[in-house]
Tab-separated table of C-alpha atoms in Angstrom:
chain	number	residue	atom	x	y	z
A	1	MET	CA	29.216	-21.720	-5.154
A	2	SER	CA	26.426	-19.935	-6.972
A	3	ASP	CA	25.221	-16.443	-6.365
A	4	ASN	CA	21.663	-17.326	-7.255
A	5	PRO	CA	19.466	-15.118	-5.089
A	6	PHE	CA	16.867	-17.898	-4.937
A	7	ASP	CA	19.223	-20.272	-3.152
A	8	ASP	CA	17.251	-19.815	0.035
A	9	LEU	CA	14.642	-22.083	-1.553
A	10	ALA	CA	16.971	-25.002	-1.061
A	11	PRO	CA	15.439	-27.561	1.277
A	12	GLY	CA	15.530	-26.874	4.935
A	13	GLU	CA	12.700	-26.283	7.303
A	14	SER	CA	10.594	-26.131	4.180
A	15	SER	CA	7.813	-23.674	4.309
A	16	GLY	CA	6.078	-24.995	1.293
A	17	VAL	CA	8.032	-24.214	-1.814
A	18	SER	CA	9.217	-27.740	-2.329
A	19	GLU	CA	5.976	-29.396	-1.447
A	20	THR	CA	3.274	-29.405	-4.017
A	21	GLY	CA	0.309	-27.803	-2.422
A	22	ASP	CA	-3.221	-28.112	-3.409
A	23	GLU	CA	-3.679	-28.930	-7.031
A	24	SER	CA	-5.653	-25.913	-7.953
A	25	GLN	CA	-2.758	-23.703	-7.086
A	26	VAL	CA	0.104	-25.334	-8.874
A	27	ASP	CA	1.064	-25.304	-12.522
A	28	ASP	CA	1.089	-28.725	-14.159
A	29	ASP	CA	4.855	-28.755	-14.377
A	30	ALA	CA	5.283	-27.682	-10.809
A	31	GLU	CA	3.358	-30.727	-9.667
A	32	GLU	CA	6.021	-32.994	-11.023
A	33	GLN	CA	8.818	-31.207	-9.266
A	34	THR	CA	10.568	-33.121	-6.603
A	35	VAL	CA	12.397	-31.874	-3.628
A	36	ALA	CA	15.563	-32.857	-5.427
A	37	GLU	CA	15.122	-30.051	-7.879
A	38	PHE	CA	15.452	-27.546	-5.128
A	39	GLN	CA	18.711	-29.011	-3.921
A	40	THR	CA	21.835	-27.003	-4.213
A	41	PRO	CA	25.192	-28.568	-3.747
A	42	GLU	CA	26.219	-26.082	-1.118
A	43	THR	CA	23.704	-26.869	1.578
A	44	GLU	CA	24.350	-29.673	3.935
A	45	SER	CA	22.868	-28.332	7.115
A	46	THR	CA	19.105	-28.448	7.160
A	47	GLU	CA	18.411	-26.732	10.419
A	48	ARG	CA	19.483	-23.178	10.533
A	49	SER	CA	18.092	-20.274	12.370
A	50	THR	CA	19.577	-17.942	9.809
A	51	ARG	CA	21.885	-18.449	6.896
A	52	ALA	CA	24.307	-15.884	8.170
A	53	ALA	CA	24.880	-17.768	11.390
A	54	THR	CA	26.375	-20.731	9.607
A	55	LEU	CA	28.085	-18.887	6.840
A	56	GLU	CA	31.012	-17.849	8.940
A	57	SER	CA	31.990	-21.451	9.385
A	58	GLU	CA	31.165	-22.249	5.777
A	59	SER	CA	33.231	-19.780	3.856
A	60	ASP	CA	36.357	-21.617	2.936
A	61	ASP	CA	37.535	-19.121	0.389
A	62	ASP	CA	38.840	-16.368	2.590
A	63	LEU	CA	36.812	-13.205	2.023
A	64	SER	CA	37.951	-11.433	5.164
A	65	GLY	CA	39.515	-8.012	4.882
A	66	PRO	CA	39.122	-5.460	2.106
A	67	ALA	CA	40.229	-6.324	-1.424
A	68	PHE	CA	42.633	-3.388	-1.514
A	69	GLU	CA	44.128	-0.922	0.923
A	70	TYR	CA	43.187	2.697	1.401
A	71	ALA	CA	46.628	3.651	0.128
A	72	ASP	CA	45.666	2.171	-3.237
A	73	VAL	CA	42.795	4.566	-3.897
A	74	ARG	CA	42.906	7.650	-6.025
A	75	GLN	CA	40.406	10.036	-4.556
A	76	ARG	CA	38.337	12.030	-7.033
A	77	PRO	CA	35.140	13.958	-6.494
A	78	LEU	CA	31.973	12.337	-7.814
A	79	TYR	CA	29.250	14.824	-8.669
A	80	ALA	CA	25.781	13.318	-8.437
A	81	ARG	CA	22.363	14.559	-7.394
A	82	GLY	CA	21.192	14.100	-3.830
A	83	GLU	CA	18.419	11.743	-4.901
A	84	THR	CA	20.939	9.598	-6.799
A	85	TRP	CA	23.154	9.283	-3.733
A	86	ASP	CA	20.044	8.381	-1.722
A	87	ALA	CA	19.085	5.734	-4.251
A	88	PHE	CA	22.641	4.390	-4.236
A	89	GLU	CA	22.671	4.186	-0.456
A	90	ASP	CA	19.285	2.431	-0.555
A	91	ALA	CA	20.620	-0.101	-3.044
A	92	VAL	CA	23.637	-0.659	-0.814
A	93	GLY	CA	21.438	-1.149	2.241
A	94	ILE	CA	18.653	-3.194	0.684
A	95	THR	CA	20.454	-5.472	-1.724
A	96	ILE	CA	24.226	-5.182	-1.692
A	97	VAL	CA	24.938	-5.468	2.025
A	98	PRO	CA	22.503	-8.388	2.577
A	99	THR	CA	24.205	-10.204	-0.302
A	100	LEU	CA	27.615	-9.575	1.231
A	101	ARG	CA	26.385	-10.820	4.606
A	102	LYS	CA	25.229	-14.048	2.996
A	103	GLU	CA	28.765	-14.463	1.732
A	104	GLY	CA	30.045	-13.860	5.227
A	105	ILE	CA	31.440	-10.395	4.508
A	106	ARG	CA	30.773	-8.056	7.412
A	107	ASP	CA	33.435	-5.401	6.985
A	108	GLU	CA	32.895	-3.905	3.517
A	109	GLU	CA	34.517	-0.528	3.060
A	110	ILE	CA	33.030	2.476	1.247
A	111	ARG	CA	36.001	2.461	-1.147
A	112	GLU	CA	35.168	-1.095	-2.171
A	113	LEU	CA	31.559	-0.141	-2.914
A	114	HIS	CA	32.612	2.887	-4.953
A	115	ASP	CA	35.237	0.901	-6.820
A	116	ALA	CA	32.695	-1.804	-7.678
A	117	ALA	CA	30.135	0.790	-8.802
A	118	LEU	CA	32.647	2.355	-11.195
A	119	ARG	CA	33.646	-1.063	-12.503
A	120	LEU	CA	29.980	-1.766	-13.198
A	121	ALA	CA	29.884	1.411	-15.303
A	122	VAL	CA	32.967	0.191	-17.160
A	123	GLU	CA	31.239	-3.133	-17.800
A	124	GLU	CA	28.020	-1.558	-19.047
A	125	PRO	CA	29.015	1.684	-20.802
A	126	GLU	CA	26.002	1.614	-23.142
A	127	ARG	CA	23.696	1.610	-20.169
A	128	VAL	CA	25.511	4.640	-18.721
A	129	ALA	CA	24.961	6.507	-21.978
A	130	ASP	CA	21.285	5.436	-21.974
A	131	LEU	CA	20.738	6.741	-18.466
A	132	LEU	CA	22.324	10.075	-19.298
A	133	ILE	CA	20.234	10.496	-22.453
A	134	GLU	CA	17.121	9.491	-20.549
A	135	ALA	CA	17.764	12.115	-17.878
A	136	ARG	CA	18.136	14.812	-20.524
A	137	ARG	CA	14.878	13.789	-22.167
A	138	ARG	CA	13.121	14.041	-18.830
A	139	SER	CA	14.547	17.457	-17.964
B	1	MET	CA	1.620	-23.932	-22.901
B	2	ALA	CA	-1.991	-24.993	-23.081
B	3	ALA	CA	-4.160	-22.163	-21.921
B	4	THR	CA	-6.453	-23.001	-19.050
B	5	THR	CA	-8.720	-20.866	-16.978
B	6	GLU	CA	-8.072	-21.398	-13.330
B	7	PRO	CA	-7.254	-19.107	-10.438
B	8	ARG	CA	-4.049	-17.298	-11.269
B	9	ALA	CA	-1.582	-14.928	-9.662
B	10	VAL	CA	0.672	-12.670	-11.740
B	11	SER	CA	3.538	-10.282	-11.025
B	12	VAL	CA	4.063	-7.134	-13.072
B	13	VAL	CA	7.862	-6.832	-13.182
B	14	ILE	CA	10.662	-4.984	-14.908
B	15	LEU	CA	13.971	-3.952	-13.374
B	16	LYS	CA	13.649	-0.375	-14.520
B	17	GLY	CA	11.771	2.579	-13.138
B	18	GLY	CA	9.295	4.828	-14.882
B	19	VAL	CA	7.913	2.241	-17.300
B	20	GLY	CA	4.379	2.410	-15.954
B	21	LYS	CA	4.383	-0.717	-13.789
B	22	SER	CA	1.983	0.636	-11.203
B	23	THR	CA	-0.450	2.007	-13.780
B	24	THR	CA	-0.349	-1.256	-15.702
B	25	SER	CA	-0.798	-3.488	-12.663
B	26	MET	CA	-3.560	-1.391	-11.118
B	27	ASN	CA	-5.580	-1.180	-14.328
B	28	LEU	CA	-5.016	-4.884	-14.930
B	29	ALA	CA	-6.410	-5.623	-11.450
B	30	ARG	CA	-9.362	-3.350	-12.219
B	31	GLN	CA	-10.276	-5.262	-15.398
B	32	LEU	CA	-9.678	-8.649	-13.732
B	33	ALA	CA	-12.176	-7.648	-11.058
B	34	GLU	CA	-14.834	-7.777	-13.810
B	35	ARG	CA	-13.957	-11.456	-14.266
B	36	GLY	CA	-13.688	-12.654	-10.673
B	37	PRO	CA	-12.703	-11.672	-7.120
B	38	THR	CA	-9.300	-9.974	-7.372
B	39	LEU	CA	-6.604	-8.945	-4.896
B	40	PHE	CA	-4.102	-6.274	-5.892
B	41	THR	CA	-0.908	-6.382	-3.807
B	42	ASP	CA	1.476	-3.436	-3.833
B	43	LEU	CA	4.963	-4.821	-3.126
B	44	ASP	CA	6.756	-1.642	-4.171
B	45	PRO	CA	8.148	0.223	-1.138
B	46	ASN	CA	7.500	3.569	-2.846
B	47	GLY	CA	3.776	2.760	-2.702
B	48	HIS	CA	2.823	4.577	-5.905
B	49	ALA	CA	-0.219	2.388	-6.451
B	50	THR	CA	-1.271	2.389	-2.780
B	51	ASN	CA	-1.073	6.162	-2.530
B	52	GLY	CA	-2.460	6.549	-6.046
B	53	LEU	CA	-5.587	4.694	-4.980
B	54	GLY	CA	-5.959	7.003	-1.991
B	55	PHE	CA	-4.681	4.685	0.739
B	56	GLY	CA	-1.976	6.943	2.140
B	57	GLU	CA	-3.117	6.205	5.654
B	58	ALA	CA	-2.762	2.457	5.206
B	59	TYR	CA	0.693	3.091	3.699
B	60	ARG	CA	1.759	4.774	6.937
B	61	ALA	CA	-0.055	2.388	9.296
B	62	ASP	CA	1.792	0.724	12.178
B	63	GLU	CA	0.942	-2.784	11.060
B	64	ASP	CA	2.370	-3.794	7.721
B	65	LEU	CA	3.295	-6.727	5.514
B	66	GLY	CA	6.311	-7.400	7.698
B	67	ASP	CA	3.976	-8.389	10.529
B	68	VAL	CA	2.491	-11.006	8.191
B	69	LEU	CA	5.629	-12.260	6.470
B	70	LEU	CA	8.273	-12.334	9.179
B	71	ASP	CA	8.687	-14.752	12.047
B	72	GLY	CA	6.743	-13.857	15.145
B	73	GLY	CA	4.241	-11.820	13.151
B	74	THR	CA	1.022	-11.225	14.997
B	75	VAL	CA	-1.064	-10.041	12.086
B	76	THR	CA	-2.904	-12.053	9.448
B	77	VAL	CA	-3.028	-10.951	5.840
B	78	GLY	CA	-6.770	-10.401	6.219
B	79	ASP	CA	-6.095	-7.686	8.787
B	80	LEU	CA	-4.262	-5.630	6.194
B	81	ILE	CA	-6.482	-6.125	3.134
B	82	GLN	CA	-8.532	-3.070	2.226
B	83	PRO	CA	-11.632	-3.101	0.039
B	84	THR	CA	-11.582	-0.460	-2.730
B	85	GLU	CA	-14.486	1.134	-4.595
B	86	TYR	CA	-13.317	-0.457	-7.825
B	87	GLY	CA	-14.255	-4.085	-7.407
B	88	PHE	CA	-10.852	-5.351	-6.265
B	89	ASP	CA	-9.258	-5.508	-2.820
B	90	LEU	CA	-5.908	-3.911	-2.031
B	91	LEU	CA	-3.071	-5.288	0.055
B	92	PRO	CA	-1.247	-1.992	0.593
B	93	SER	CA	2.457	-1.212	0.485
B	94	SER	CA	4.041	0.382	3.518
B	95	ASN	CA	6.673	2.961	4.282
B	96	GLU	CA	8.417	0.216	6.270
B	97	LEU	CA	8.598	-2.203	3.334
B	98	GLU	CA	12.301	-1.554	2.719
B	99	ASP	CA	13.074	-2.776	6.243
B	100	VAL	CA	10.836	-5.790	5.683
B	101	GLU	CA	12.907	-6.570	2.608
B	102	LYS	CA	16.116	-6.479	4.640
B	103	ASP	CA	14.606	-8.835	7.205
B	104	LEU	CA	13.412	-11.224	4.505
B	105	ALA	CA	16.994	-11.486	3.282
B	106	GLY	CA	17.976	-13.131	6.549
B	107	ALA	CA	14.873	-15.304	6.974
B	108	MET	CA	14.667	-19.039	6.360
B	109	GLN	CA	13.126	-19.551	2.927
B	110	GLY	CA	12.795	-15.797	2.795
B	111	SER	CA	11.870	-15.935	-0.884
B	112	ALA	CA	8.820	-18.076	-0.185
B	113	ARG	CA	7.153	-15.961	2.493
B	114	VAL	CA	4.670	-14.232	0.199
B	115	LYS	CA	3.744	-17.567	-1.340
B	116	THR	CA	3.079	-19.302	1.974
B	117	ASN	CA	1.441	-16.372	3.765
B	118	ILE	CA	-0.547	-14.680	1.018
B	119	VAL	CA	-0.979	-16.661	-2.200
B	120	ASP	CA	-1.341	-20.212	-0.866
B	121	PRO	CA	-4.085	-19.382	1.651
B	122	LEU	CA	-6.049	-16.961	-0.561
B	123	LEU	CA	-5.736	-17.958	-4.229
B	124	GLY	CA	-8.640	-20.117	-5.321
B	125	GLU	CA	-10.233	-19.556	-1.911
B	126	GLN	CA	-10.992	-15.909	-1.421
B	127	TYR	CA	-9.660	-14.636	-4.727
B	128	GLU	CA	-9.751	-15.886	-8.270
B	129	TYR	CA	-7.006	-13.518	-9.415
B	130	MET	CA	-4.050	-11.814	-7.763
B	131	VAL	CA	-1.884	-9.066	-9.221
B	132	PHE	CA	1.424	-7.988	-7.671
B	133	ASP	CA	3.040	-4.637	-8.363
B	134	CYS	CA	6.805	-5.100	-7.862
B	135	PRO	CA	9.796	-2.852	-7.200
B	136	ALA	CA	12.068	-1.666	-10.028
B	137	TYR	CA	15.203	-3.102	-8.416
B	138	PRO	CA	16.196	-6.720	-7.800
B	139	GLY	CA	15.806	-8.029	-4.264
B	140	MET	CA	13.765	-10.135	-1.883
B	141	LEU	CA	10.427	-8.501	-2.728
B	142	ASN	CA	10.800	-9.274	-6.417
B	143	ASN	CA	12.021	-12.791	-5.587
B	144	ASN	CA	8.988	-13.330	-3.371
B	145	ALA	CA	6.616	-12.123	-6.074
B	146	LEU	CA	8.129	-14.520	-8.575
B	147	VAL	CA	8.029	-17.533	-6.277
B	148	ALA	CA	4.488	-16.675	-5.183
B	149	THR	CA	2.963	-16.186	-8.623
B	150	GLY	CA	5.062	-18.128	-11.151
B	151	ASN	CA	3.605	-15.829	-13.820
B	152	VAL	CA	4.888	-12.456	-14.978
B	153	ILE	CA	3.813	-9.623	-17.232
B	154	ILE	CA	6.645	-7.334	-18.354
B	155	PRO	CA	5.776	-3.760	-19.394
B	156	LEU	CA	8.239	-1.897	-21.653
B	157	GLU	CA	8.418	1.678	-22.861
B	158	PRO	CA	10.113	2.829	-26.084
B	159	GLY	CA	13.828	3.694	-25.921
B	160	SER	CA	16.963	1.611	-25.955
B	161	SER	CA	17.262	1.540	-22.175
B	162	SER	CA	13.962	-0.276	-22.032
B	163	ILE	CA	15.336	-3.221	-23.989
B	164	GLY	CA	18.235	-3.227	-21.526
B	165	GLY	CA	15.734	-3.340	-18.687
B	166	TYR	CA	14.036	-6.318	-20.296
B	167	LYS	CA	17.339	-8.158	-20.682
B	168	ARG	CA	18.301	-7.406	-17.082
B	169	THR	CA	14.943	-8.653	-15.881
B	170	MET	CA	15.362	-11.922	-17.742
B	171	GLU	CA	19.014	-12.432	-16.723
B	172	ARG	CA	18.900	-11.316	-13.134
B	173	LEU	CA	15.409	-12.279	-12.053
B	174	ILE	CA	13.601	-14.750	-14.305
B	175	GLU	CA	16.491	-17.049	-15.275
B	176	PRO	CA	17.875	-17.473	-11.717
B	177	ALA	CA	14.354	-18.237	-10.475
B	178	ARG	CA	13.864	-20.852	-13.195
B	179	LYS	CA	16.578	-22.964	-11.594
B	180	TYR	CA	14.087	-23.597	-8.787
B	181	ILE	CA	10.570	-22.897	-10.001
B	182	ASP	CA	8.568	-22.573	-13.204
B	183	VAL	CA	8.168	-18.998	-14.330
B	184	GLU	CA	5.876	-18.277	-17.253
B	185	VAL	CA	6.105	-14.922	-19.033
B	186	LEU	CA	2.448	-14.387	-19.918
B	187	ALA	CA	2.944	-11.159	-21.869
B	188	VAL	CA	5.448	-8.462	-22.758
B	189	VAL	CA	3.562	-5.195	-23.050
B	190	PRO	CA	4.666	-2.128	-25.037
B	191	ASN	CA	3.549	0.824	-22.953
B	192	LYS	CA	3.550	4.647	-23.238
B	193	LEU	CA	3.593	4.668	-27.048
B	194	SER	CA	2.914	7.943	-28.853
B	195	ASP	CA	4.852	7.994	-32.129
B	196	ARG	CA	4.147	6.977	-35.712
B	197	ILE	CA	5.421	3.573	-36.667
B	198	ASP	CA	5.712	4.168	-40.409
B	199	GLN	CA	8.973	6.003	-39.716
B	200	GLN	CA	12.065	4.991	-37.791
B	201	THR	CA	10.894	6.125	-34.369
B	202	GLU	CA	11.718	4.586	-31.000
B	203	ASP	CA	8.171	3.228	-30.919
B	204	ARG	CA	8.747	1.484	-34.232
B	205	GLU	CA	12.085	0.131	-33.003
B	206	LEU	CA	10.511	-1.348	-29.873
B	207	LEU	CA	7.558	-2.884	-31.720
B	208	GLU	CA	9.737	-4.309	-34.466
B	209	ASN	CA	12.213	-5.736	-31.959
B	210	LEU	CA	9.474	-7.443	-29.976
B	211	ASN	CA	7.397	-8.628	-32.914
B	212	THR	CA	10.254	-10.158	-34.863
B	213	ALA	CA	12.134	-11.642	-31.916
B	214	THR	CA	12.772	-15.335	-32.316
B	215	ALA	CA	14.564	-15.861	-29.007
B	216	ASP	CA	12.623	-17.955	-26.498
B	217	VAL	CA	10.960	-16.104	-23.666
B	218	ASN	CA	9.450	-19.318	-22.308
B	219	GLU	CA	10.685	-22.784	-23.143
B	220	GLY	CA	9.828	-23.340	-26.817
B	221	GLU	CA	7.937	-20.064	-27.059
B	222	PRO	CA	9.474	-17.118	-28.915
B	223	LEU	CA	9.075	-13.601	-27.568
B	224	GLN	CA	6.771	-12.551	-30.411
B	225	ASP	CA	4.198	-15.111	-29.263
B	226	VAL	CA	3.675	-13.315	-25.945
B	227	ILE	CA	3.032	-9.890	-27.493
B	228	PRO	CA	-0.653	-9.089	-26.899
B	229	ASN	CA	-2.869	-8.688	-29.976
B	230	PHE	CA	-3.114	-4.955	-29.338
B	231	ALA	CA	0.620	-4.671	-30.038
B	232	ARG	CA	1.094	-7.495	-32.540
B	233	ILE	CA	2.359	-6.518	-35.991
B	234	THR	CA	3.694	-9.276	-38.239
B	235	ALA	CA	6.726	-8.905	-40.502
B	236	GLU	CA	4.365	-8.864	-43.527
B	237	GLU	CA	2.324	-6.075	-41.962
B	238	PHE	CA	5.470	-4.009	-41.373
B	239	GLU	CA	6.317	-4.460	-45.056
B	240	GLN	CA	2.818	-3.383	-46.095
B	241	ILE	CA	3.024	-0.352	-43.815
B	242	ASP	CA	6.356	0.676	-45.350
B	243	ALA	CA	5.012	0.160	-48.883
B	244	GLY	CA	2.069	2.387	-48.060
B	245	GLU	CA	-0.396	-0.473	-48.559
B	246	LEU	CA	-1.518	-0.596	-44.951
B	247	ARG	CA	-2.590	2.337	-42.871
B	248	PRO	CA	-0.232	2.380	-39.874
B	249	PRO	CA	-2.060	1.056	-36.804
B	250	LYS	CA	-1.639	2.585	-33.361
B	251	PRO	CA	-0.414	-0.410	-31.392
B	252	GLY	CA	0.522	-0.848	-27.748
B	253	ILE	CA	-0.838	0.983	-24.749
B	254	ARG	CA	-0.837	4.579	-25.984
B	255	HIS	CA	0.235	7.571	-24.004
B	256	ARG	CA	-2.978	9.176	-22.757
B	257	SER	CA	-3.114	12.099	-20.365
B	258	ALA	CA	-6.230	10.512	-18.867
B	259	LEU	CA	-3.978	7.722	-17.602
B	260	SER	CA	-1.825	10.025	-15.507
B	261	ARG	CA	-4.784	12.164	-14.525
B	262	SER	CA	-6.726	9.130	-13.330
B	263	LEU	CA	-4.024	8.399	-10.759
B	264	GLN	CA	-4.157	11.954	-9.472
B	265	HIS	CA	-7.866	11.330	-8.928
B	266	ASN	CA	-7.138	8.034	-7.107
B	267	GLN	CA	-8.983	6.010	-9.739
B	268	PRO	CA	-8.306	3.289	-12.298
B	269	LEU	CA	-8.845	4.373	-15.908
B	270	GLN	CA	-12.125	2.431	-16.189
B	271	ASP	CA	-13.667	4.550	-13.439
B	272	TYR	CA	-12.039	7.862	-14.327
B	273	ASP	CA	-12.734	7.761	-18.059
B	274	PRO	CA	-14.987	4.800	-18.958
B	275	GLU	CA	-14.966	5.776	-22.672
B	276	ASN	CA	-11.169	5.821	-22.933
B	277	ASP	CA	-9.839	3.972	-25.988
B	278	GLN	CA	-7.039	2.278	-24.024
B	279	ILE	CA	-9.319	0.273	-21.733
B	280	VAL	CA	-9.480	-2.477	-24.366
B	281	CYS	CA	-5.744	-3.020	-23.855
B	282	TYR	CA	-6.164	-3.652	-20.128
B	283	ASP	CA	-9.115	-5.878	-20.980
B	284	GLU	CA	-6.901	-8.015	-23.176
B	285	LEU	CA	-4.262	-8.164	-20.424
B	286	ALA	CA	-6.961	-9.399	-18.058
B	287	ASP	CA	-7.972	-12.084	-20.578
B	288	ILE	CA	-4.314	-13.101	-20.887
B	289	VAL	CA	-4.199	-13.656	-17.116
B	290	VAL	CA	-7.526	-15.531	-17.140
B	291	ASN	CA	-6.403	-17.800	-20.002
B	292	GLY	CA	-2.799	-18.169	-18.892
B	293	GLY	CA	-1.406	-16.680	-22.089
B	294	VAL	CA	-2.046	-14.671	-25.251
B	295	GLU	CA	-4.763	-16.089	-27.508
B	296	ARG	CA	-4.318	-15.254	-31.176
């Protein structure tokens, strides 16, 4: 349902987030929090070894298979510095792929990643301009 | 929020690189060490602060935070903590931290591992204050820092992209976390300032944006209320500056070459250049952490 990255704090084999620890370590407000506040509607199973293990059975909306076929792509060269490609690949490995796995997607294609990256640029054009200007200032 | 002095942990976060996070967090830890036992944790996989303090060997050591945070870990946090010459202890980053982050993404309550393994056992016991230096990208390390500390300090540099970084940090990190936990923004800190503010410079733009912002940064607390005194300029003062009635102050943490040089010498500013005029800024940041907020 939600793509909140903190959803793993939902109750399970709680390791302490939902229990108020020793008073000296908790903000006043936190002391009044109940387990209920950490509930998310999507969790029903409380014992999981990993989220991924159960996600395959959970995903009702069918996310299997790429969003578009290879025949649909228009291939164009992208010119970027080596370090930028490295950073992009790191972001894919560290954040993007784990997020996809949580959604039960195990077969993402490079074309889907590139397509999404370009769409992000279309969504945030000002930020693209900022980054370019910033790079010139630094050079 | 009523300010109270009690043991406190704080994360220095902004989803943008090059803002001076490591310098800010390290010098904050240094000044907090004057006020009580302090642990400085480097959660940034690039290990700027760890290497900058001269702990390159610890950064490349076989045992790392993953051995503390992940299931089946055989190491306690105490095994990794290094004393420094500057009054605070260091929990070093590691060149394996990116892999640790991937593993945390698949772990049960992966976002709470730093809280349960580092902050809960040590805060108020071994340490009065804890400062976390965080990565510039969203992910499990940032999530852990937020859950573990519940308090953040956000450094910003002049330039429009910085405001974007602030917005991203609020939208992608702070707000999602607030659905589960309380997160208090203790301070937003203008950093790396060098320009006049009696003309339309980027420095002026940043300071004016922050100091006149009415949007809430915490519940019922506008952004301008969390600007430290060293960067606070009221609307009236801006008017007086523009009318030539007030000599333009030099707010924010100023760009000083001693700051970058101190890191090359593996030292916090206080130890590298004890007379430096910017130390007062880090002192105020330390007081903000001690008191749980800015005191006007």
